[in-house]
Short mmCIF file of C-alpha atoms and ligand atoms in Angstrom, two decimals:
data_model
loop_
_atom_site.label_atom_id
_atom_site.label_comp_id
_atom_site.label_asym_id
_atom_site.label_seq_id
_atom_site.Cartn_x
_atom_site.Cartn_y
_atom_site.Cartn_z
CA MET A 16 -17.85 -4.89 88.82
CA LYS A 17 -21.31 -3.58 89.61
CA THR A 18 -20.53 -0.16 88.20
CA THR A 19 -19.11 -1.65 85.00
CA LEU A 20 -22.31 -3.61 84.42
CA LEU A 21 -24.43 -0.54 85.10
CA ASN A 22 -22.27 1.49 82.75
CA THR A 23 -22.66 -1.11 80.01
CA LEU A 24 -26.43 -1.22 80.50
CA ASN A 25 -26.63 2.56 80.41
CA ALA A 26 -24.51 2.64 77.30
CA LEU A 27 -26.82 0.10 75.68
CA LYS A 28 -29.91 2.06 76.75
CA GLU A 29 -28.85 5.16 74.92
CA GLN A 30 -27.31 4.75 71.48
CA LYS A 31 -26.38 6.82 68.49
CA LEU A 32 -28.59 6.15 65.47
CA THR A 33 -25.72 4.94 63.26
CA THR A 34 -24.42 2.55 65.93
CA PHE A 35 -27.92 1.24 66.62
CA SER A 36 -28.82 0.74 62.92
CA THR A 37 -25.47 -0.97 62.32
CA THR A 38 -26.08 -3.33 65.25
CA LEU A 39 -29.62 -4.14 64.11
CA SER A 40 -28.45 -4.76 60.57
CA LEU A 41 -25.72 -7.14 61.76
CA VAL A 42 -28.09 -8.95 64.13
CA ASN A 43 -30.63 -9.29 61.30
CA LEU A 44 -27.93 -10.71 59.04
CA VAL A 45 -26.77 -13.28 61.59
CA LEU A 46 -30.12 -14.37 63.08
CA PHE A 47 -32.20 -14.85 59.96
CA HIS A 48 -29.99 -15.77 57.04
CA ALA A 49 -28.67 -19.27 57.55
CA PRO A 50 -30.93 -20.73 54.79
CA PHE A 51 -29.85 -17.91 52.49
CA PHE A 52 -26.13 -18.62 52.95
CA GLN A 53 -26.72 -22.33 52.60
CA TYR A 54 -28.40 -21.76 49.23
CA VAL A 55 -25.68 -19.41 47.97
CA ILE A 56 -22.85 -21.75 48.99
CA ASP A 57 -24.62 -24.71 47.33
CA ASN A 58 -24.92 -22.79 44.07
CA ILE A 59 -21.56 -21.16 43.49
CA SER A 60 -18.89 -23.05 41.71
CA GLY A 61 -16.11 -22.17 44.17
CA GLY A 62 -12.86 -20.43 43.42
CA PHE A 63 -12.10 -16.75 43.84
CA ASN A 64 -15.27 -15.58 42.11
CA GLY A 65 -17.40 -17.63 44.50
CA TYR A 66 -15.92 -15.70 47.42
CA VAL A 67 -16.61 -12.42 45.58
CA ILE A 68 -20.29 -13.37 45.17
CA VAL A 69 -20.73 -14.40 48.82
CA LEU A 70 -18.92 -11.35 50.17
CA SER A 71 -20.82 -8.98 47.85
CA LEU A 72 -24.18 -10.43 48.88
CA VAL A 73 -23.29 -10.09 52.57
CA LEU A 74 -22.26 -6.47 52.03
CA ILE A 75 -25.31 -5.57 49.94
CA MET A 76 -27.65 -7.17 52.44
CA PHE A 77 -25.98 -5.46 55.38
CA LEU A 78 -25.98 -2.08 53.62
CA ALA A 79 -29.58 -2.35 52.38
CA ASN A 80 -30.83 -3.13 55.88
CA LEU A 81 -28.67 -0.39 57.35
CA LEU A 82 -30.21 2.05 54.89
CA ALA A 83 -33.77 0.92 55.66
CA PHE A 84 -33.32 0.94 59.44
CA THR A 85 -31.60 4.35 59.42
CA LEU A 86 -34.36 5.88 57.30
CA LEU A 87 -37.17 4.38 59.38
CA LEU A 88 -35.67 5.27 62.76
CA PHE A 89 -34.64 8.81 61.79
CA LEU A 90 -37.78 9.85 59.94
CA GLY A 91 -40.36 7.55 61.51
CA GLY A 92 -39.87 8.27 65.21
CA LEU A 93 -42.07 5.93 67.26
CA LEU A 94 -43.74 4.57 64.11
CA GLY A 95 -40.26 3.74 62.76
CA LYS A 96 -39.50 1.74 65.90
CA ILE A 97 -42.81 -0.12 65.59
CA ILE A 98 -42.10 -1.01 61.94
CA VAL A 99 -38.55 -2.20 62.69
CA SER A 100 -39.89 -4.28 65.61
CA ALA A 101 -42.57 -5.74 63.33
CA PHE A 102 -39.80 -6.72 60.89
CA PHE A 103 -38.04 -8.74 63.60
CA LEU A 104 -41.27 -10.46 64.63
CA CYS A 105 -42.18 -11.27 61.01
CA ASN A 106 -38.60 -12.38 60.29
CA ALA A 107 -38.76 -14.84 63.18
CA MET A 108 -42.05 -16.24 61.91
CA SER A 109 -40.75 -16.38 58.31
CA LEU A 110 -37.58 -18.20 59.33
CA TYR A 111 -39.70 -20.77 61.14
CA PHE A 112 -41.73 -21.43 57.98
CA ILE A 113 -38.61 -21.50 55.77
CA ASN A 114 -36.87 -23.99 58.06
CA THR A 115 -39.92 -26.12 58.78
CA TYR A 116 -41.80 -26.18 55.48
CA GLN A 117 -39.05 -25.07 53.03
CA VAL A 118 -41.43 -22.38 51.74
CA MET A 119 -40.26 -19.77 49.26
CA LEU A 120 -41.62 -16.38 50.27
CA ASP A 121 -42.24 -15.32 46.67
CA ASP A 122 -45.19 -13.40 45.25
CA THR A 123 -47.36 -16.52 44.92
CA MET A 124 -46.70 -17.53 48.52
CA MET A 125 -47.48 -14.01 49.75
CA GLY A 126 -50.70 -14.19 47.72
CA ASN A 127 -51.57 -17.41 49.56
CA PHE A 128 -50.73 -15.72 52.83
CA TRP A 129 -52.94 -12.70 52.21
CA ASN A 130 -55.79 -14.98 51.14
CA THR A 131 -55.53 -17.29 54.16
CA GLN A 132 -58.35 -17.27 56.64
CA TYR A 133 -57.52 -16.96 60.35
CA SER A 134 -59.06 -20.38 61.00
CA GLU A 135 -56.67 -22.05 58.49
CA ALA A 136 -53.65 -20.15 59.80
CA SER A 137 -54.22 -21.23 63.39
CA GLY A 138 -53.71 -24.82 62.22
CA PHE A 139 -50.02 -24.02 61.74
CA PHE A 140 -49.41 -23.27 65.42
CA SER A 141 -46.64 -25.23 67.15
CA TRP A 142 -44.45 -24.82 70.25
CA ALA A 143 -41.38 -24.58 68.00
CA MET A 144 -42.96 -21.64 66.27
CA LEU A 145 -43.57 -19.97 69.62
CA LEU A 146 -39.89 -20.44 70.52
CA TYR A 147 -38.76 -18.89 67.23
CA VAL A 148 -41.00 -15.88 67.79
CA LEU A 149 -40.06 -15.41 71.45
CA ILE A 150 -36.29 -15.73 71.05
CA LEU A 151 -35.71 -14.26 67.60
CA GLY A 152 -38.65 -11.84 67.54
CA VAL A 153 -39.79 -10.70 70.95
CA LEU A 154 -36.35 -10.38 72.59
CA PRO A 155 -34.92 -8.08 69.90
CA THR A 156 -38.21 -6.16 69.90
CA LEU A 157 -37.99 -5.50 73.65
CA TYR A 158 -34.49 -4.19 73.16
CA ILE A 159 -35.53 -1.98 70.24
CA CYS A 160 -38.35 -0.52 72.34
CA ALA A 161 -36.14 0.08 75.38
CA VAL A 162 -33.29 1.88 73.60
CA LYS A 163 -33.26 5.64 73.53
CA ILE A 164 -31.93 6.70 70.14
CA LYS A 165 -29.79 9.78 69.77
CA LYS A 166 -30.66 10.78 66.22
CA GLY A 167 -27.89 13.31 65.67
CA SER A 168 -27.97 16.09 63.10
CA PHE A 169 -29.51 16.09 59.62
CA LYS A 170 -26.00 16.51 58.28
CA ARG A 171 -24.89 13.29 59.91
CA PHE A 172 -28.06 11.54 58.72
CA PHE A 173 -27.49 12.53 55.10
CA ALA A 174 -23.80 11.64 55.36
CA THR A 175 -24.77 8.11 56.53
CA LEU A 176 -27.29 7.77 53.69
CA GLY A 177 -24.75 9.00 51.15
CA ILE A 178 -22.00 6.65 52.28
CA THR A 179 -24.40 3.67 52.42
CA ILE A 180 -25.87 4.26 48.95
CA GLY A 181 -22.39 4.94 47.55
CA SER A 182 -21.12 1.66 48.99
CA ILE A 183 -24.08 -0.28 47.55
CA LEU A 184 -23.37 1.18 44.10
CA LEU A 185 -19.69 0.36 44.45
CA VAL A 186 -20.36 -3.28 45.34
CA ALA A 187 -22.88 -3.53 42.47
CA GLY A 188 -20.33 -1.99 40.09
CA VAL A 189 -17.68 -4.54 40.99
CA ASN A 190 -20.19 -7.32 40.26
CA THR A 191 -21.50 -6.52 36.75
CA GLN A 192 -20.12 -9.89 35.61
CA ASN A 193 -22.06 -11.66 38.34
CA PHE A 194 -25.45 -10.10 37.46
CA THR A 195 -26.22 -13.15 35.34
CA TRP A 196 -25.60 -15.47 38.32
CA ILE A 197 -27.78 -13.23 40.50
CA ASP A 198 -30.44 -13.03 37.77
CA LYS A 199 -30.65 -16.82 37.56
CA HIS A 200 -30.90 -17.29 41.32
CA ALA A 201 -32.94 -14.15 42.00
CA PRO A 202 -36.26 -15.97 42.62
CA VAL A 203 -34.75 -18.08 45.41
CA ILE A 204 -32.34 -15.63 47.00
CA GLY A 205 -35.03 -12.93 46.77
CA SER A 206 -37.37 -15.17 48.75
CA LEU A 207 -34.79 -15.81 51.50
CA LEU A 208 -33.77 -12.20 52.21
CA LEU A 209 -35.57 -10.96 55.31
CA PRO A 210 -37.45 -8.65 55.66
CA TRP A 211 -37.23 -7.89 51.92
CA SER A 212 -38.79 -11.12 50.65
CA TYR A 213 -42.21 -10.80 52.24
CA THR A 214 -42.29 -7.01 52.01
CA VAL A 215 -41.39 -6.70 48.32
CA ASN A 216 -43.32 -9.82 47.28
CA SER A 217 -46.45 -8.67 49.13
CA ILE A 218 -46.27 -5.38 47.25
CA ARG A 219 -45.66 -7.28 44.00
CA TRP A 220 -48.63 -9.54 44.64
CA HIS A 221 -50.93 -6.61 45.42
CA ASN A 222 -49.76 -4.84 42.25
CA GLN A 223 -50.39 -7.97 40.18
CA GLN A 224 -53.90 -8.17 41.61
CA LYS A 225 -54.48 -4.55 40.76
CA LYS A 226 -53.15 -5.07 37.25
CA ALA A 227 -55.13 -8.26 36.62
CA ASN A 228 -58.31 -6.52 37.74
CA ALA A 229 -57.49 -3.30 35.92
CA LYS A 230 -60.08 -2.37 33.39
CA GLU A 231 -58.48 -1.71 30.04
CA ILE A 232 -59.62 1.38 28.22
CA LEU A 233 -61.63 0.06 25.27
CA LEU A 234 -60.74 1.28 21.80
CA PRO A 235 -63.58 2.48 19.56
CA ASP A 236 -65.43 -0.44 17.93
CA ALA A 237 -63.89 -1.91 14.78
CA VAL A 238 -65.47 -3.82 11.88
CA ILE A 239 -64.20 -6.57 9.63
CA ALA A 240 -64.24 -4.94 6.22
CA ASN A 241 -64.60 -8.03 4.01
CA GLN A 242 -64.87 -11.81 3.99
CA SER A 243 -61.51 -12.60 2.36
CA LYS A 244 -59.73 -15.31 4.33
CA LYS A 245 -56.56 -14.08 5.98
CA ALA A 246 -54.37 -15.33 8.81
CA MET A 247 -51.48 -13.56 10.53
CA VAL A 248 -48.91 -15.20 12.78
CA LEU A 249 -47.20 -12.77 15.16
CA VAL A 250 -44.04 -14.21 16.69
CA ILE A 251 -42.82 -12.23 19.70
CA GLY A 252 -39.07 -12.71 20.09
CA GLU A 253 -37.23 -12.74 23.42
CA SER A 254 -34.01 -10.74 23.77
CA ALA A 255 -33.23 -11.00 20.05
CA ARG A 256 -30.84 -8.26 18.98
CA ARG A 257 -30.76 -7.05 15.43
CA ASP A 258 -27.03 -6.96 14.75
CA HIS A 259 -26.68 -10.70 15.39
CA PHE A 260 -28.99 -11.59 12.48
CA SER A 261 -27.18 -12.09 9.19
CA LEU A 262 -30.36 -10.73 7.56
CA TYR A 263 -29.21 -7.40 9.01
CA GLY A 264 -25.60 -7.80 7.94
CA TYR A 265 -24.05 -9.86 10.77
CA THR A 266 -20.88 -11.44 9.43
CA ARG A 267 -21.69 -14.87 10.88
CA ASN A 268 -24.34 -16.82 9.06
CA THR A 269 -27.02 -16.96 11.74
CA ASN A 270 -29.90 -16.95 9.22
CA PRO A 271 -29.00 -19.75 6.80
CA LEU A 272 -32.67 -20.53 6.10
CA LEU A 273 -34.34 -17.12 6.08
CA GLN A 274 -31.69 -15.72 3.74
CA GLN A 275 -32.86 -18.28 1.17
CA THR A 276 -36.58 -17.64 1.78
CA PRO A 277 -38.42 -15.54 -0.81
CA GLN A 278 -40.71 -12.67 0.24
CA VAL A 279 -38.89 -12.03 3.51
CA THR A 280 -38.31 -8.38 4.42
CA ALA A 281 -36.13 -7.30 7.35
CA LEU A 282 -37.07 -3.82 8.58
CA ILE A 283 -34.85 -1.69 10.81
CA ALA A 284 -36.61 -1.37 14.17
CA ASN A 285 -36.15 -0.06 17.69
CA SER A 286 -38.04 -1.37 20.68
CA ASN A 287 -40.02 1.02 22.89
CA ALA A 288 -38.63 -0.58 26.08
CA THR A 289 -35.75 -2.73 27.31
CA TYR A 290 -37.62 -5.28 29.42
CA THR A 291 -40.15 -7.98 28.64
CA THR A 292 -43.44 -6.75 30.10
CA ALA A 293 -43.08 -3.26 28.61
CA GLY A 294 -41.76 -4.57 25.29
CA VAL A 295 -44.61 -7.04 24.86
CA LYS A 296 -47.16 -4.38 25.82
CA ALA A 297 -45.69 -2.01 23.21
CA ILE A 298 -45.91 -4.71 20.52
CA LEU A 299 -49.63 -5.17 21.27
CA ASP A 300 -50.51 -1.52 21.93
CA SER A 301 -51.74 0.99 19.38
CA GLN A 302 -49.77 3.83 20.97
CA ASP A 303 -47.17 4.75 23.59
CA SER A 304 -48.99 4.99 26.91
CA ASP A 305 -48.59 4.09 30.55
CA ASP A 306 -52.34 3.46 30.65
CA LEU A 307 -53.78 0.08 29.80
CA TYR A 308 -55.53 0.47 26.46
CA GLU A 309 -57.22 -2.48 24.82
CA ILE A 310 -54.43 -4.57 23.35
CA LEU A 311 -54.41 -6.12 19.88
CA PRO A 312 -55.53 -9.69 20.74
CA ASN A 313 -58.36 -8.49 23.00
CA TYR A 314 -59.47 -5.90 20.45
CA LEU A 315 -59.50 -8.33 17.53
CA TYR A 316 -61.22 -11.04 19.60
CA ARG A 317 -63.99 -8.57 20.50
CA THR A 318 -64.27 -7.69 16.82
CA GLY A 319 -64.84 -11.32 15.80
CA VAL A 320 -61.35 -12.42 14.74
CA ASP A 321 -60.26 -15.94 15.79
CA VAL A 322 -57.40 -15.17 18.21
CA ILE A 323 -55.04 -17.85 19.50
CA TRP A 324 -52.28 -17.11 22.03
CA ARG A 325 -49.51 -19.64 22.70
CA THR A 326 -46.80 -18.78 25.19
CA ASN A 327 -43.58 -20.33 26.41
CA ASN A 328 -42.81 -17.08 28.24
CA TRP A 329 -44.67 -14.72 30.57
CA GLY A 330 -45.33 -11.02 31.17
CA GLU A 331 -48.09 -10.24 28.67
CA PRO A 332 -50.82 -7.75 29.68
CA PRO A 333 -54.13 -9.33 30.79
CA LEU A 334 -55.69 -11.26 27.91
CA HIS A 335 -59.44 -11.57 27.42
CA ILE A 336 -59.60 -14.30 24.79
CA SER A 337 -60.83 -17.90 24.84
CA LYS A 338 -57.86 -19.68 23.22
CA TYR A 339 -54.89 -19.16 25.57
CA TYR A 340 -52.28 -21.93 25.85
CA ASN A 341 -49.30 -21.75 28.21
CA THR A 342 -46.26 -24.04 28.35
CA ALA A 343 -47.99 -26.67 30.47
CA ALA A 344 -50.98 -26.85 28.11
CA LEU A 345 -48.74 -27.02 25.03
CA GLN A 346 -46.54 -29.75 26.50
CA GLN A 347 -49.57 -32.03 26.88
CA ASN A 348 -49.70 -32.49 23.11
CA CYS A 349 -45.95 -32.63 22.60
CA THR A 350 -43.85 -35.73 22.13
CA GLN A 351 -40.28 -34.57 21.52
CA LEU A 352 -38.04 -31.59 22.27
CA CYS A 353 -40.88 -30.22 24.38
CA GLU A 354 -38.61 -28.00 26.44
CA TYR A 355 -37.83 -25.78 23.47
CA ASP A 356 -39.79 -23.12 21.63
CA GLN A 357 -40.87 -25.41 18.85
CA ILE A 358 -43.82 -26.46 21.01
CA LEU A 359 -45.27 -23.09 20.02
CA PHE A 360 -44.97 -23.76 16.31
CA THR A 361 -46.70 -27.10 15.91
CA GLN A 362 -49.78 -27.46 13.69
CA LEU A 363 -49.98 -23.83 12.63
CA LYS A 364 -51.38 -24.91 9.27
CA GLU A 365 -54.08 -27.15 10.77
CA THR A 366 -55.03 -24.54 13.37
CA ILE A 367 -55.72 -21.96 10.67
CA GLU A 368 -57.49 -24.35 8.29
CA GLN A 369 -59.79 -25.56 11.07
CA SER A 370 -60.78 -22.04 12.13
CA ASN A 371 -64.43 -21.04 11.91
CA SER A 372 -63.46 -17.49 11.18
CA ASN A 373 -62.27 -15.81 7.99
CA LYS A 374 -59.75 -13.80 9.98
CA VAL A 375 -57.20 -15.44 12.24
CA LEU A 376 -54.47 -14.05 14.49
CA ILE A 377 -52.02 -16.45 16.13
CA VAL A 378 -49.56 -14.97 18.65
CA LEU A 379 -46.52 -17.04 19.64
CA HIS A 380 -44.60 -15.67 22.62
CA THR A 381 -41.16 -17.27 22.47
CA THR A 382 -38.28 -17.38 24.93
CA THR A 383 -35.51 -18.34 22.48
CA SER A 384 -32.69 -15.92 23.34
CA HIS A 385 -33.42 -15.53 27.03
CA GLY A 386 -30.21 -15.31 29.06
CA PRO A 387 -28.06 -15.96 30.81
CA GLN A 388 -27.98 -19.67 29.92
CA TYR A 389 -28.38 -19.23 26.19
CA ASN A 390 -27.01 -22.73 25.62
CA THR A 391 -30.13 -24.27 27.20
CA ARG A 392 -32.57 -22.61 24.81
CA TYR A 393 -31.95 -24.66 21.65
CA PRO A 394 -31.72 -28.37 20.79
CA ALA A 395 -28.22 -29.82 20.38
CA SER A 396 -28.48 -29.92 16.59
CA PHE A 397 -28.47 -26.10 16.54
CA GLN A 398 -25.11 -25.83 18.31
CA THR A 399 -23.51 -24.26 15.24
CA PHE A 400 -20.93 -22.06 16.96
CA THR A 401 -18.63 -23.60 19.58
CA PRO A 402 -17.34 -23.65 22.26
CA VAL A 403 -20.27 -22.25 24.23
CA CYS A 404 -20.60 -20.73 27.68
CA THR A 405 -22.45 -23.14 29.95
CA SER A 406 -22.12 -21.28 33.27
CA VAL A 407 -24.16 -18.45 34.71
CA GLU A 408 -21.01 -17.18 36.38
CA LEU A 409 -19.66 -15.35 33.37
CA SER A 410 -16.18 -15.14 34.81
CA HIS A 411 -15.97 -18.85 33.91
CA CYS A 412 -16.59 -18.06 30.21
CA THR A 413 -14.80 -16.07 27.60
CA GLU A 414 -16.73 -13.32 25.81
CA GLN A 415 -16.59 -15.43 22.65
CA GLU A 416 -18.14 -18.48 24.35
CA LEU A 417 -21.04 -16.34 25.50
CA ILE A 418 -21.53 -14.89 22.01
CA ASN A 419 -21.34 -18.38 20.48
CA ALA A 420 -24.15 -19.60 22.72
CA TYR A 421 -26.22 -16.50 21.98
CA ASP A 422 -25.68 -16.82 18.23
CA ASN A 423 -26.89 -20.42 18.36
CA THR A 424 -30.20 -19.12 19.74
CA ILE A 425 -30.45 -16.90 16.65
CA VAL A 426 -29.75 -19.91 14.40
CA TYR A 427 -32.59 -21.69 16.19
CA THR A 428 -34.83 -18.62 15.80
CA ASP A 429 -34.02 -18.68 12.07
CA TYR A 430 -35.18 -22.31 11.90
CA LEU A 431 -38.38 -21.63 13.87
CA ILE A 432 -39.44 -18.70 11.70
CA HIS A 433 -38.54 -20.56 8.51
CA ASN A 434 -40.47 -23.59 9.69
CA ALA A 435 -43.52 -21.40 10.40
CA ILE A 436 -43.31 -19.89 6.92
CA GLU A 437 -43.07 -23.36 5.32
CA GLN A 438 -46.29 -24.31 7.12
CA LEU A 439 -48.05 -21.05 6.27
CA LYS A 440 -47.18 -21.42 2.56
CA THR A 441 -49.28 -24.55 2.38
CA VAL A 442 -52.37 -23.32 4.24
CA ALA A 443 -55.39 -23.97 2.02
CA GLY A 444 -57.82 -21.12 1.40
CA TYR A 445 -56.14 -18.39 3.47
CA GLU A 446 -53.75 -15.62 2.52
CA THR A 447 -51.14 -15.77 5.30
CA GLY A 448 -48.51 -13.51 6.81
CA LEU A 449 -45.88 -13.62 9.54
CA LEU A 450 -44.32 -10.92 11.69
CA PHE A 451 -41.34 -11.56 13.94
CA VAL A 452 -40.63 -8.74 16.40
CA SER A 453 -38.44 -8.91 19.50
CA ASP A 454 -39.51 -7.52 22.88
CA HIS A 455 -36.09 -5.84 23.34
CA GLY A 456 -32.42 -6.43 22.57
CA GLU A 457 -29.60 -7.83 24.71
CA SER A 458 -26.17 -6.73 25.92
CA LEU A 459 -23.43 -9.32 25.54
CA GLY A 460 -20.63 -7.66 27.48
CA GLU A 461 -20.39 -4.33 25.63
CA ASN A 462 -19.36 -1.65 28.18
CA GLY A 463 -19.37 -4.37 30.83
CA LEU A 464 -23.15 -4.82 30.49
CA TYR A 465 -25.04 -8.10 30.18
CA MET A 466 -28.68 -9.00 29.55
CA HIS A 467 -31.14 -6.07 29.35
CA GLY A 468 -33.31 -3.74 31.42
CA VAL A 469 -31.25 -0.51 31.45
CA PRO A 470 -33.80 2.36 31.53
CA MET A 471 -34.66 3.40 27.98
CA ALA A 472 -33.29 6.94 28.37
CA MET A 473 -29.75 5.64 28.88
CA ALA A 474 -29.96 2.16 27.35
CA PRO A 475 -27.15 1.13 24.99
CA LYS A 476 -28.22 0.43 21.41
CA GLU A 477 -27.72 -3.33 21.82
CA GLN A 478 -30.69 -3.36 24.20
CA TYR A 479 -33.21 -1.66 21.89
CA GLN A 480 -32.12 -2.38 18.31
CA ILE A 481 -34.41 -5.25 17.37
CA PRO A 482 -35.28 -7.34 14.32
CA PHE A 483 -38.67 -6.79 12.65
CA ILE A 484 -39.06 -9.51 10.05
CA VAL A 485 -42.04 -9.71 7.68
CA TRP A 486 -43.20 -12.44 5.34
CA THR A 487 -46.40 -12.71 3.29
CA SER A 488 -47.73 -15.57 1.20
CA ASN A 489 -48.97 -13.13 -1.42
CA ALA A 490 -45.97 -12.04 -3.51
CA ASP A 491 -47.93 -8.96 -4.65
CA LYS A 492 -48.25 -7.69 -1.10
CA LYS A 493 -45.54 -5.06 -0.94
CA ILE A 494 -43.89 -3.45 2.06
CA LYS A 495 -43.52 0.31 2.34
CA ASP A 496 -40.05 1.77 2.09
CA VAL A 497 -39.86 2.86 5.75
CA GLN A 498 -36.62 3.97 7.39
CA VAL A 499 -37.10 2.86 11.00
CA VAL A 500 -40.14 1.33 12.66
CA ASP A 501 -41.05 0.85 16.32
CA GLN A 502 -43.11 -1.83 18.05
CA HIS A 503 -46.47 -0.02 17.62
CA TYR A 504 -46.23 -0.68 13.87
CA VAL A 505 -47.33 -4.23 14.69
CA PHE A 506 -50.81 -3.17 15.86
CA HIS A 507 -51.59 -1.09 12.79
CA SER A 508 -49.99 -3.46 10.28
CA VAL A 509 -51.97 -6.43 11.60
CA LEU A 510 -55.20 -4.39 11.37
CA ASN A 511 -54.31 -3.52 7.79
CA PHE A 512 -53.38 -7.09 6.85
CA LEU A 513 -56.59 -8.57 8.23
CA ASP A 514 -58.76 -5.79 6.70
CA ILE A 515 -60.02 -4.48 10.04
CA GLN A 516 -61.50 -0.99 9.85
CA SER A 517 -61.01 0.96 13.05
CA PRO A 518 -60.98 4.60 14.18
CA ALA A 519 -57.83 3.62 16.16
CA TYR A 520 -55.98 2.68 12.96
CA LYS A 521 -53.07 4.88 11.89
CA GLU A 522 -51.99 4.52 8.29
CA GLU A 523 -48.61 6.12 9.05
CA ARG A 524 -47.76 3.18 11.31
CA ASN A 525 -48.75 0.48 8.81
CA ILE A 526 -45.96 -1.24 6.86
CA PHE A 527 -48.08 -2.74 4.04
CA ILE A 528 -48.93 -1.14 0.72
CA ASP A 529 -52.61 -1.80 -0.13
ZN1 ZN B 625 -37.71 -10.11 27.30
#
């Protein structure tokens, strides 16, 4: 009996790296993820696919932790052990806060954490917290410190890494249909995965701080060339793909209004990115660059143009203008259908007519075709194509139901743009123009892909072929006969339209004929 116990203890004291990482990963999964599983189970609709989602998340979580622990313990030596121990201590503390205060460890919460003074933090102390830390944090940590790890050969190490990464890819591959479910619940499940939530969200928060404080590289000074009164409305589309606009030849009539609207030109365009932040930056940037150059609204504001930004979305580069209105601000003056994008389009005419400036730029950042719940993005009266997909678990929908819901967002987009043009036509004293450009396209099941975000180099055409729609109040204002444009054409075309003279201006990227 005594010898058996000693043998077991000895066996536990010295362990192979793979066995030890596997154990830690399992322990981590079991000790810290009750709130996570509770959330997932509450939000799946049951049936076979529900089991697939739960099982896949368990596997991914186990494999991701296995990968992290193996890497840290093999390459990090003592430092690796300290980091893994710190994870267990922080996990214990995090679980206490999740269970006690229902906090979401997202980027905002991590920002609060990093800004908290020691004196405030000490106010959170409780005996329950101490118990969490001692049992779930300190005990595993003592064990981690006591174990002697037999690392094994490099060959074995790389084999473990290879098998783990391969398995993660395999599980991800099986779940392409469930990406939309994961996408919808990502903010919550991402905040409940330990240690990933606080690690990744702390990094995200620090990056956001860096970005918000980043100094943009100023463009050379511009001048307003004349006093003629002109106003441009730039509508930034969300996930609008070109081939679902009947203006571009789609067989369904998704543009019943714009097809009847005079002076509308639909240019062939490709986005410079497949995700929102990069797409919006490209629309506002004068050139392709990873650096932060002065963007269109900031540049025009500095030059003396009246710049108004209204957003029902997020992800724009830092703005340095005085008239910025987000969803909450816009909803204050809204009486009906305030959850839809039309809150962006109210009183365009009055806003321009009341401007103190001869040159006006209004940017409207929409969210109209944002997935996966396309059916929630438009008022009921725009439900032209039925039946529609109403679930984020796409296995519950047919391909056609998903496309129907998406196409209804394009019908709504058609209405919004048309409505803006109707207002702009009647603006007194100003020549007006409108540009509608999407941030990127959208996959709707082609090659098993949904949504967007595939790296540009291998992105399918559905994710970067975008609409670029132009309207001007002046029928004599002609558009160049260009083959294909990209998002940077916006910057130069707006400068041209508003008669802004700038050394940064490139005539070859302007769509208007003077
Ligand atoms: Zn987007």
